[in-house]
mmCIF file of C-alpha atoms in Angstrom:
data_model
loop_
_atom_site.group_PDB
_atom_site.id
_atom_site.type_symbol
_atom_site.label_atom_id
_atom_site.label_comp_id
_atom_site.label_asym_id
_atom_site.label_seq_id
_atom_site.Cartn_x
_atom_site.Cartn_y
_atom_site.Cartn_z
ATOM 1 C CA MET X 1 109.099 -28.848 6.050
ATOM 2 C CA LYS X 2 109.297 -27.446 9.545
ATOM 3 C CA ASN X 3 113.086 -27.386 9.298
ATOM 4 C CA SER X 4 115.529 -29.286 7.172
ATOM 5 C CA SER X 5 115.234 -32.472 9.264
ATOM 6 C CA HIS X 6 111.558 -32.831 10.179
ATOM 7 C CA LEU X 7 108.197 -32.928 8.325
ATOM 8 C CA SER X 8 106.003 -29.862 8.672
ATOM 9 C CA ASP X 9 102.569 -29.923 10.445
ATOM 10 C CA GLU X 10 100.949 -29.174 7.126
ATOM 11 C CA ALA X 11 102.635 -32.187 5.503
ATOM 12 C CA LEU X 12 101.582 -34.420 8.368
ATOM 13 C CA GLN X 13 97.992 -33.233 8.182
ATOM 14 C CA SER X 14 97.821 -33.644 4.447
ATOM 15 C CA TYR X 15 99.249 -37.136 4.584
ATOM 16 C CA LEU X 16 96.714 -38.155 7.225
ATOM 17 C CA LEU X 17 93.857 -36.761 5.205
ATOM 18 C CA LYS X 18 95.227 -38.422 2.055
ATOM 19 C CA GLU X 19 95.560 -35.109 0.313
ATOM 20 C CA ILE X 20 99.007 -35.912 -1.129
ATOM 21 C CA GLN X 21 99.095 -37.997 -4.268
ATOM 22 C CA ASP X 22 102.759 -39.123 -4.000
ATOM 23 C CA ASP X 23 103.450 -39.663 -0.244
ATOM 24 C CA SER X 24 106.460 -41.980 -0.657
ATOM 25 C CA LEU X 25 108.923 -39.368 0.726
ATOM 26 C CA ILE X 26 106.715 -38.750 3.788
ATOM 27 C CA VAL X 27 106.337 -42.503 4.367
ATOM 28 C CA GLU X 28 110.083 -42.941 4.088
ATOM 29 C CA HIS X 29 110.811 -40.099 6.559
ATOM 30 C CA LEU X 30 108.207 -41.403 8.984
ATOM 31 C CA GLU X 31 109.876 -44.759 9.063
ATOM 32 C CA ALA X 32 113.195 -43.305 9.981
ATOM 33 C CA CYS X 33 112.034 -40.396 12.343
ATOM 34 C CA SER X 34 110.403 -41.255 15.622
ATOM 35 C CA LYS X 35 109.708 -37.611 16.482
ATOM 36 C CA CYS X 36 107.682 -37.107 13.415
ATOM 37 C CA GLN X 37 105.983 -40.438 13.989
ATOM 38 C CA LYS X 38 104.948 -39.212 17.434
ATOM 39 C CA ARG X 39 103.603 -35.918 15.976
ATOM 40 C CA LEU X 40 101.714 -37.896 13.403
ATOM 41 C CA GLU X 41 100.131 -39.993 16.046
ATOM 42 C CA GLU X 42 99.093 -36.865 17.911
ATOM 43 C CA TYR X 43 97.287 -35.531 14.795
ATOM 44 C CA GLN X 44 95.731 -39.021 14.324
ATOM 45 C CA VAL X 45 94.231 -38.656 17.865
ATOM 46 C CA VAL X 46 92.766 -35.245 17.012
ATOM 47 C CA ILE X 47 91.329 -36.167 13.576
ATOM 48 C CA LYS X 48 90.011 -39.572 14.756
ATOM 49 C CA ASN X 49 88.268 -38.088 17.821
ATOM 50 C CA VAL X 50 87.010 -34.966 16.071
ATOM 51 C CA GLN X 51 85.030 -37.330 13.770
ATOM 52 C CA LYS X 52 83.610 -39.115 16.753
ATOM 53 C CA ILE X 53 81.939 -36.037 18.182
ATOM 54 C CA GLU X 54 78.175 -36.288 17.905
ATOM 55 C CA PRO X 55 76.748 -33.258 16.089
ATOM 56 C CA GLU X 56 74.371 -31.420 18.417
ATOM 57 C CA GLY X 57 70.897 -30.600 17.256
ATOM 58 C CA PHE X 58 68.416 -28.010 18.534
ATOM 59 C CA THR X 59 66.055 -28.648 21.451
ATOM 60 C CA PHE X 60 63.155 -27.348 19.394
ATOM 61 C CA ASP X 61 61.523 -28.628 16.148
ATOM 62 C CA VAL X 62 63.254 -26.754 13.341
ATOM 63 C CA SER X 63 60.783 -27.995 10.634
ATOM 64 C CA ALA X 64 57.713 -26.876 12.637
ATOM 65 C CA LEU X 65 59.316 -23.465 13.451
ATOM 66 C CA VAL X 66 60.201 -22.823 9.766
ATOM 67 C CA MET X 67 57.061 -24.049 8.237
ATOM 68 C CA ASN X 68 54.976 -21.946 10.624
ATOM 69 C CA THR X 69 57.038 -18.890 9.479
ATOM 70 C CA VAL X 70 56.625 -19.844 5.847
ATOM 71 C CA THR X 71 52.847 -20.298 6.221
ATOM 72 C CA VAL X 72 52.410 -16.978 8.040
ATOM 73 C CA TYR X 73 54.512 -15.260 5.353
ATOM 74 C CA GLU X 74 52.387 -16.913 2.591
ATOM 75 C CA LYS X 75 49.154 -15.925 4.240
ATOM 76 C CA ARG X 76 50.378 -12.285 4.645
ATOM 77 C CA LYS X 77 51.549 -12.271 1.058
ATOM 78 C CA SER X 78 48.210 -13.527 -0.107
ATOM 79 C CA ARG X 79 46.342 -10.962 1.978
ATOM 80 C CA ARG X 80 48.610 -8.157 0.643
ATOM 81 C CA GLN X 81 47.881 -9.344 -2.878
ATOM 82 C CA GLU X 82 44.233 -9.416 -2.145
ATOM 83 C CA PHE X 83 44.293 -5.860 -0.715
ATOM 84 C CA ALA X 84 46.296 -4.704 -3.765
ATOM 85 C CA PHE X 85 43.812 -6.250 -6.134
ATOM 86 C CA TRP X 86 40.809 -4.661 -4.384
ATOM 87 C CA GLY X 87 42.676 -1.374 -4.038
ATOM 88 C CA VAL X 88 43.411 -1.158 -7.705
ATOM 89 C CA LEU X 89 39.874 -2.226 -8.610
ATOM 90 C CA ILE X 90 38.330 0.464 -6.391
ATOM 91 C CA LEU X 91 40.675 3.082 -7.786
ATOM 92 C CA LEU X 92 39.846 2.038 -11.248
ATOM 93 C CA VAL X 93 36.138 2.286 -10.610
ATOM 94 C CA LEU X 94 36.467 5.631 -8.936
ATOM 95 C CA GLY X 95 38.732 6.850 -11.810
ATOM 96 C CA ILE X 96 36.395 5.765 -14.495
ATOM 97 C CA SER X 97 33.412 7.225 -12.584
ATOM 98 C CA PHE X 98 35.289 10.581 -12.150
ATOM 99 C CA PHE X 99 36.279 10.906 -15.770
ATOM 100 C CA SER X 100 32.803 9.824 -17.039
ATOM 101 C CA LEU X 101 30.992 12.475 -14.919
ATOM 102 C CA PRO X 102 31.044 15.116 -17.748
ATOM 103 C CA PHE X 103 29.598 12.581 -20.129
ATOM 104 C CA LEU X 104 26.711 11.406 -17.935
ATOM 105 C CA PRO X 105 24.172 14.076 -18.990
ATOM 106 C CA ALA X 106 24.760 13.135 -22.707
ATOM 107 C CA VAL X 107 24.332 9.326 -21.840
ATOM 108 C CA PHE X 108 21.106 10.040 -19.909
ATOM 109 C CA LYS X 109 19.797 12.211 -22.692
ATOM 110 C CA LEU X 110 20.451 9.247 -25.163
ATOM 111 C CA PHE X 111 18.276 6.883 -22.815
ATOM 112 C CA PHE X 112 15.449 9.307 -22.257
ATOM 113 C CA SER X 113 15.260 10.524 -25.784
ATOM 114 C CA GLY X 114 15.314 7.042 -27.294
ATOM 115 C CA SER X 115 12.820 4.250 -27.216
ATOM 116 C CA GLY X 116 12.318 1.949 -24.233
ATOM 117 C CA LEU X 117 13.893 -0.959 -26.218
ATOM 118 C CA ILE X 118 17.219 0.825 -26.560
ATOM 119 C CA THR X 119 17.273 1.556 -22.819
ATOM 120 C CA LEU X 120 16.523 -2.003 -21.958
ATOM 121 C CA LEU X 121 19.172 -3.297 -24.384
ATOM 122 C CA ALA X 122 21.785 -0.939 -22.885
ATOM 123 C CA ILE X 123 20.906 -1.931 -19.331
ATOM 124 C CA GLY X 124 20.886 -5.575 -20.264
ATOM 125 C CA VAL X 125 24.316 -5.515 -21.916
ATOM 126 C CA GLY X 126 25.774 -3.616 -18.904
ATOM 127 C CA LEU X 127 24.292 -6.101 -16.480
ATOM 128 C CA GLY X 128 25.443 -9.051 -18.504
ATOM 129 C CA VAL X 129 29.097 -7.866 -18.668
ATOM 130 C CA PHE X 130 28.973 -7.013 -14.940
ATOM 131 C CA LEU X 131 27.692 -10.459 -13.929
ATOM 132 C CA PHE X 132 30.224 -12.166 -16.240
ATOM 133 C CA LEU X 133 33.183 -10.294 -14.663
ATOM 134 C CA LEU X 134 31.864 -10.846 -11.105
ATOM 135 C CA THR X 135 31.521 -14.562 -11.657
ATOM 136 C CA ASP X 136 34.918 -14.870 -13.144
ATOM 137 C CA ILE X 137 36.528 -12.949 -10.260
ATOM 138 C CA ILE X 138 34.679 -15.139 -7.710
ATOM 139 C CA ARG X 139 35.716 -18.339 -9.553
ATOM 140 C CA GLN X 140 39.401 -17.289 -9.777
ATOM 141 C CA ASN X 141 39.485 -16.348 -6.177
ATOM 142 C CA GLN X 142 37.989 -19.749 -5.138
ATOM 143 C CA VAL X 143 40.557 -21.714 -7.232
ATOM 144 C CA LYS X 144 43.411 -19.620 -5.633
ATOM 145 C CA GLU X 145 42.166 -20.165 -2.074
ATOM 146 C CA GLY X 146 41.740 -23.896 -2.693
ATOM 147 C CA LYS X 147 45.208 -24.178 -4.084
ATOM 148 C CA ILE X 148 46.965 -22.370 -1.256
ATOM 149 C CA PHE X 149 44.906 -23.117 1.860
ATOM 150 C CA LYS X 150 43.094 -26.367 1.422
ATOM 151 C CA ASN X 151 45.800 -28.551 -0.072
ATOM 152 C CA ASN X 152 49.104 -27.028 1.037
ATOM 153 C CA LEU X 153 48.954 -25.600 4.447
ATOM 154 C CA GLN X 154 47.660 -28.621 6.317
ATOM 155 C CA PRO X 155 50.043 -29.865 9.032
ATOM 156 C CA MET X 156 52.560 -32.538 7.978
ATOM 157 C CA SER X 157 51.377 -36.058 8.652
ATOM 158 C CA MET F 1 74.892 -41.581 -9.639
ATOM 159 C CA ASN F 2 73.903 -40.547 -6.121
ATOM 160 C CA ASN F 3 74.777 -36.890 -6.924
ATOM 161 C CA GLU F 4 72.625 -37.075 -10.019
ATOM 162 C CA SER F 5 69.618 -38.525 -8.136
ATOM 163 C CA ASP F 6 70.138 -35.852 -5.479
ATOM 164 C CA HIS F 7 70.063 -33.225 -8.216
ATOM 165 C CA LEU F 8 66.953 -34.648 -9.783
ATOM 166 C CA SER F 9 65.137 -34.894 -6.440
ATOM 167 C CA ASP F 10 66.251 -31.303 -5.786
ATOM 168 C CA LYS F 11 64.719 -30.110 -9.047
ATOM 169 C CA PHE F 12 61.507 -32.052 -8.420
ATOM 170 C CA ILE F 13 61.076 -30.548 -4.939
ATOM 171 C CA VAL F 14 61.893 -26.998 -6.023
ATOM 172 C CA ALA F 15 59.479 -27.275 -8.944
ATOM 173 C CA ASN F 16 56.744 -28.427 -6.596
ATOM 174 C CA VAL F 17 57.280 -25.553 -4.157
ATOM 175 C CA LEU F 18 57.382 -23.016 -6.939
ATOM 176 C CA ASN F 19 54.059 -24.417 -8.264
ATOM 177 C CA GLY F 20 52.460 -23.672 -4.970
ATOM 178 C CA LYS F 21 52.986 -26.941 -2.990
ATOM 179 C CA ILE F 22 54.297 -25.038 0.042
ATOM 180 C CA GLN F 23 54.208 -28.271 2.120
ATOM 181 C CA ASP F 24 57.063 -29.533 0.016
ATOM 182 C CA PHE F 25 59.342 -26.888 1.414
ATOM 183 C CA ALA F 26 59.303 -28.981 4.567
ATOM 184 C CA LEU F 27 61.394 -31.583 2.618
ATOM 185 C CA ILE F 28 63.946 -28.949 1.855
ATOM 186 C CA VAL F 29 64.078 -28.021 5.546
ATOM 187 C CA LYS F 30 64.480 -31.691 6.491
ATOM 188 C CA GLY F 31 67.200 -32.200 3.958
ATOM 189 C CA THR F 32 69.260 -29.199 5.016
ATOM 190 C CA GLU F 33 68.367 -28.943 8.674
ATOM 191 C CA LYS F 34 71.494 -30.816 9.871
ATOM 192 C CA LEU F 35 73.879 -28.677 7.950
ATOM 193 C CA VAL F 36 72.148 -25.317 8.814
ATOM 194 C CA THR F 37 72.091 -26.467 12.440
ATOM 195 C CA GLN F 38 75.837 -26.996 12.505
ATOM 196 C CA ILE F 39 76.444 -23.563 10.970
ATOM 197 C CA VAL F 40 74.187 -21.634 13.225
ATOM 198 C CA LYS F 41 74.868 -23.486 16.428
ATOM 199 C CA LYS F 42 78.564 -23.225 16.100
ATOM 200 C CA MET F 43 78.473 -19.444 15.678
ATOM 201 C CA VAL F 44 75.444 -18.254 17.701
ATOM 202 C CA PHE F 45 74.742 -19.508 21.245
ATOM 203 C CA ASP F 46 71.550 -17.698 22.382
ATOM 204 C CA GLU F 47 68.515 -19.804 21.716
ATOM 205 C CA ASP F 48 66.297 -16.873 20.793
ATOM 206 C CA ASP F 49 68.894 -15.614 18.275
ATOM 207 C CA GLN F 50 69.211 -19.063 16.917
ATOM 208 C CA LYS F 51 65.455 -19.302 16.367
ATOM 209 C CA ASP F 52 65.378 -15.842 14.715
ATOM 210 C CA LEU F 53 68.275 -16.793 12.483
ATOM 211 C CA LEU F 54 66.638 -20.155 11.385
ATOM 212 C CA GLN F 55 63.454 -18.402 10.458
ATOM 213 C CA ASP F 56 65.366 -15.683 8.624
ATOM 214 C CA ILE F 57 67.618 -18.251 6.770
ATOM 215 C CA TYR F 58 64.662 -20.424 5.588
ATOM 216 C CA LEU F 59 62.493 -17.543 4.693
ATOM 217 C CA LYS F 60 65.233 -16.079 2.499
ATOM 218 C CA ALA F 61 65.661 -19.473 0.924
ATOM 219 C CA TYR F 62 61.886 -19.698 0.304
ATOM 220 C CA GLN F 63 61.656 -16.212 -1.080
ATOM 221 C CA ASN F 64 64.647 -16.768 -3.416
ATOM 222 C CA LEU F 65 63.954 -20.334 -4.436
ATOM 223 C CA ALA F 66 63.097 -19.214 -7.987
ATOM 224 C CA SER F 67 66.571 -17.779 -8.429
ATOM 225 C CA PHE F 68 68.230 -21.070 -7.519
ATOM 226 C CA GLN F 69 69.991 -22.289 -10.702
ATOM 227 C CA PHE F 70 71.093 -25.870 -9.675
ATOM 228 C CA LYS F 71 74.698 -24.925 -10.201
ATOM 229 C CA SER F 72 75.411 -26.441 -6.822
ATOM 230 C CA LYS F 73 73.543 -28.914 -4.509
ATOM 231 C CA LEU F 74 70.373 -27.349 -2.877
ATOM 232 C CA SER F 75 71.916 -28.140 0.509
ATOM 233 C CA THR F 76 75.097 -26.118 -0.388
ATOM 234 C CA TRP F 77 72.899 -23.192 -1.584
ATOM 235 C CA VAL F 78 70.892 -23.234 1.648
ATOM 236 C CA GLY F 79 74.157 -23.597 3.560
ATOM 237 C CA ASN F 80 75.543 -20.586 1.874
ATOM 238 C CA ILE F 81 72.421 -18.544 2.859
ATOM 239 C CA ALA F 82 72.773 -19.866 6.452
ATOM 240 C CA TYR F 83 76.553 -18.879 6.569
ATOM 241 C CA ASN F 84 76.009 -15.317 5.170
ATOM 242 C CA THR F 85 73.040 -14.662 7.391
ATOM 243 C CA THR F 86 74.902 -15.951 10.488
ATOM 244 C CA ILE F 87 77.932 -13.956 9.640
ATOM 245 C CA ASN F 88 75.874 -10.764 9.055
ATOM 246 C CA HIS F 89 74.302 -11.452 12.552
ATOM 247 C CA LEU F 90 77.702 -11.697 14.228
ATOM 248 C CA GLN F 91 79.057 -8.665 12.328
ATOM 249 C CA LYS F 92 76.037 -6.532 13.527
ATOM 250 C CA LYS F 93 76.822 -7.682 17.057
ATOM 251 C CA LYS F 94 80.465 -6.954 16.520
ATOM 252 C CA ILE F 95 81.474 -10.547 17.505
ATOM 253 C CA PRO F 96 84.878 -11.483 16.074
ATOM 254 C CA ILE F 97 84.611 -14.548 13.775
ATOM 255 C CA TYR F 98 88.224 -15.627 13.400
ATOM 256 C CA ASP F 99 90.104 -13.971 16.258
ATOM 257 C CA LEU F 100 92.408 -16.609 17.548
ATOM 258 C CA GLU F 101 93.770 -14.582 20.406
ATOM 259 C CA THR F 102 90.429 -14.257 22.116
ATOM 260 C CA ALA F 103 89.727 -17.912 21.473
ATOM 261 C CA SER F 104 93.046 -19.192 23.141
ATOM 262 C CA GLY F 105 92.296 -16.901 26.056
ATOM 263 C CA ASN F 106 88.887 -18.458 26.549
ATOM 264 C CA ALA F 107 90.371 -21.921 26.239
ATOM 265 C CA SER F 108 92.899 -21.554 29.109
ATOM 266 C CA LYS F 109 90.210 -19.943 31.310
ATOM 267 C CA GLU F 110 87.868 -22.950 30.727
ATOM 268 C CA THR F 111 90.459 -25.631 31.433
ATOM 269 C CA GLU F 112 91.633 -23.957 34.662
ATOM 270 C CA ASN F 113 88.380 -25.347 36.299
ATOM 271 C CA PRO F 114 89.428 -28.546 38.033
ATOM 272 C CA GLU F 115 85.930 -29.995 37.969
ATOM 273 C CA VAL F 116 85.775 -29.565 34.177
ATOM 274 C CA GLU F 117 89.229 -31.048 33.857
ATOM 275 C CA ALA F 118 88.310 -34.111 35.914
ATOM 276 C CA ILE F 119 85.383 -34.834 33.540
ATOM 277 C CA GLN F 120 87.507 -34.356 30.446
ATOM 278 C CA THR F 121 89.234 -37.716 30.572
ATOM 279 C CA GLU F 122 88.319 -38.674 27.058
ATOM 280 C CA ALA F 123 89.919 -37.106 24.009
ATOM 281 C CA VAL F 124 86.454 -36.588 22.493
ATOM 282 C CA ASP F 125 85.333 -34.582 25.544
ATOM 283 C CA ILE F 126 88.451 -32.450 25.473
ATOM 284 C CA LEU F 127 88.098 -31.810 21.828
ATOM 285 C CA THR F 128 84.363 -30.964 22.145
ATOM 286 C CA VAL F 129 85.297 -28.291 24.641
ATOM 287 C CA GLU F 130 88.291 -27.093 22.742
ATOM 288 C CA ILE F 131 86.483 -26.824 19.512
ATOM 289 C CA ALA F 132 83.754 -24.732 21.351
ATOM 290 C CA ASN F 133 86.605 -22.397 22.334
ATOM 291 C CA LEU F 134 87.882 -21.873 18.806
ATOM 292 C CA PRO F 135 86.615 -18.708 16.974
ATOM 293 C CA PRO F 136 83.225 -19.172 15.268
ATOM 294 C CA LEU F 137 84.621 -19.569 11.737
ATOM 295 C CA TYR F 138 87.143 -22.194 12.811
ATOM 296 C CA GLN F 139 84.437 -24.168 14.625
ATOM 297 C CA THR F 140 82.164 -24.031 11.524
ATOM 298 C CA LEU F 141 84.984 -25.172 9.205
ATOM 299 C CA ILE F 142 86.058 -28.038 11.465
ATOM 300 C CA THR F 143 82.414 -29.198 11.803
ATOM 301 C CA LEU F 144 81.667 -28.929 8.062
ATOM 302 C CA TYR F 145 84.826 -30.791 7.156
ATOM 303 C CA HIS F 146 85.057 -33.532 9.794
ATOM 304 C CA LEU F 147 81.464 -33.916 11.002
ATOM 305 C CA GLU F 148 79.412 -33.102 7.905
ATOM 306 C CA GLU F 149 82.209 -34.592 5.692
ATOM 307 C CA LEU F 150 81.931 -31.857 3.069
ATOM 308 C CA THR F 151 84.784 -31.366 0.565
ATOM 309 C CA ASN F 152 86.905 -28.195 0.591
ATOM 310 C CA LYS F 153 85.018 -27.228 -2.694
ATOM 311 C CA GLU F 154 81.583 -27.533 -1.025
ATOM 312 C CA ILE F 155 82.785 -25.592 2.012
ATOM 313 C CA ALA F 156 84.101 -22.866 -0.307
ATOM 314 C CA GLN F 157 80.693 -22.692 -2.010
ATOM 315 C CA ILE F 158 79.019 -22.228 1.387
ATOM 316 C CA THR F 159 81.404 -19.723 2.898
ATOM 317 C CA ASN F 160 82.493 -17.862 -0.332
ATOM 318 C CA LEU F 161 86.083 -18.265 0.941
ATOM 319 C CA PRO F 162 88.882 -19.489 -1.432
ATOM 320 C CA GLU F 163 89.730 -23.199 -0.986
ATOM 321 C CA GLY F 164 93.317 -22.180 -0.021
ATOM 322 C CA THR F 165 92.045 -20.042 2.795
ATOM 323 C CA ILE F 166 89.789 -22.844 3.978
ATOM 324 C CA LYS F 167 92.611 -25.319 3.954
ATOM 325 C CA SER F 168 94.820 -22.875 5.849
ATOM 326 C CA TYR F 169 92.178 -22.231 8.566
ATOM 327 C CA LEU F 170 91.491 -25.933 8.979
ATOM 328 C CA PHE F 171 95.223 -26.673 9.202
ATOM 329 C CA ARG F 172 95.540 -23.894 11.977
ATOM 330 C CA ALA F 173 92.468 -25.155 13.683
ATOM 331 C CA ARG F 174 93.778 -28.842 13.868
ATOM 332 C CA GLN F 175 97.247 -27.549 15.021
ATOM 333 C CA ILE F 176 95.618 -25.661 17.930
ATOM 334 C CA LEU F 177 93.483 -28.670 18.850
ATOM 335 C CA LYS F 178 96.640 -30.801 18.872
ATOM 336 C CA GLU F 179 98.400 -28.321 21.091
ATOM 337 C CA LYS F 180 95.454 -28.150 23.469
ATOM 338 C CA ILE F 181 95.155 -31.857 23.782
ATOM 339 C CA ASN F 182 98.907 -32.255 24.359
ATOM 340 C CA GLN F 183 98.769 -29.509 27.063
ATOM 341 C CA HIS F 184 95.879 -31.332 28.729
ATOM 342 C CA TYR F 185 97.697 -34.700 28.831
ATOM 343 C CA LYS F 186 100.920 -33.173 30.049
ATOM 344 C CA ARG F 187 99.049 -31.479 32.861
ATOM 345 C CA ASN F 188 97.469 -34.814 33.833
ATOM 346 C CA ASP F 189 100.818 -36.629 33.743
ATOM 347 C CA GLU F 190 102.396 -33.942 36.051
ATOM 348 C CA LYS F 191 99.655 -34.492 38.697
#
């Protein structure tokens, strides 16, 4: 209540927005009080016309702008992951090479002291493992590229 | 039923995006664009800033999509990101978000222009101008409640404000709008 004889603005708004379950007292007061009736009408004008306002949109295409940003982000992320993968691989190879240096003379000694068959077997196994890993890496990379770039990053129809 | 189907469709779209169907993120953008537009446009007026904010909001949503737990509607979650990002932007620029004194000052300055007054014959036009003169937070709340027709609970989820505070801000905003519209008609009657 605004004062003892009139309805408060809060009560009027709540009544208009049907937020009050039992509004019999408000209805009763409104029927008897022209001043509150007038104030209610003023709020009616506000609420009715606010709802009529057309929401403004942007002059640019939000979807195109956002999808472009997301695509660029995804490409960058993919490139970063690729760099990280090759970086780790190179570091791993260099690390293994560095730590295997002291053992190289012993390995060479094994090849040159043994028969030609053992040498061929060792080279063959090494080459086989290398080719298997290389093929797997290439295949995985192709699947990943296909998934990300060929199917998903085409413009929306 | 409608809410349930919205929820299922949200789950389906989110699962697709998380499984690498990036194109489906455009569906999320389409579904939330209107709400996000209202939040950003009511608080930030420079077009370049608006574009930066939109990109920032949706990139955050994209990056954090895996953490969305379907406790609310997807649109409410994106709306919350939009609201927080926009508020942070305003705070960085030291723009007051609920300073009513500044707002009422702006309003009187605006309506002193006789040309503007002549155009504002319709209540809708007057209210459009007067809403634009309200502080950013009040504008957003009025838009979300009356134009987007969100409930107080949904607005509370977006703005992280208690429902009581939202009700009180909305009440005050409507009161100001009623006063402004009365002032306008009184001035017109005196002429």
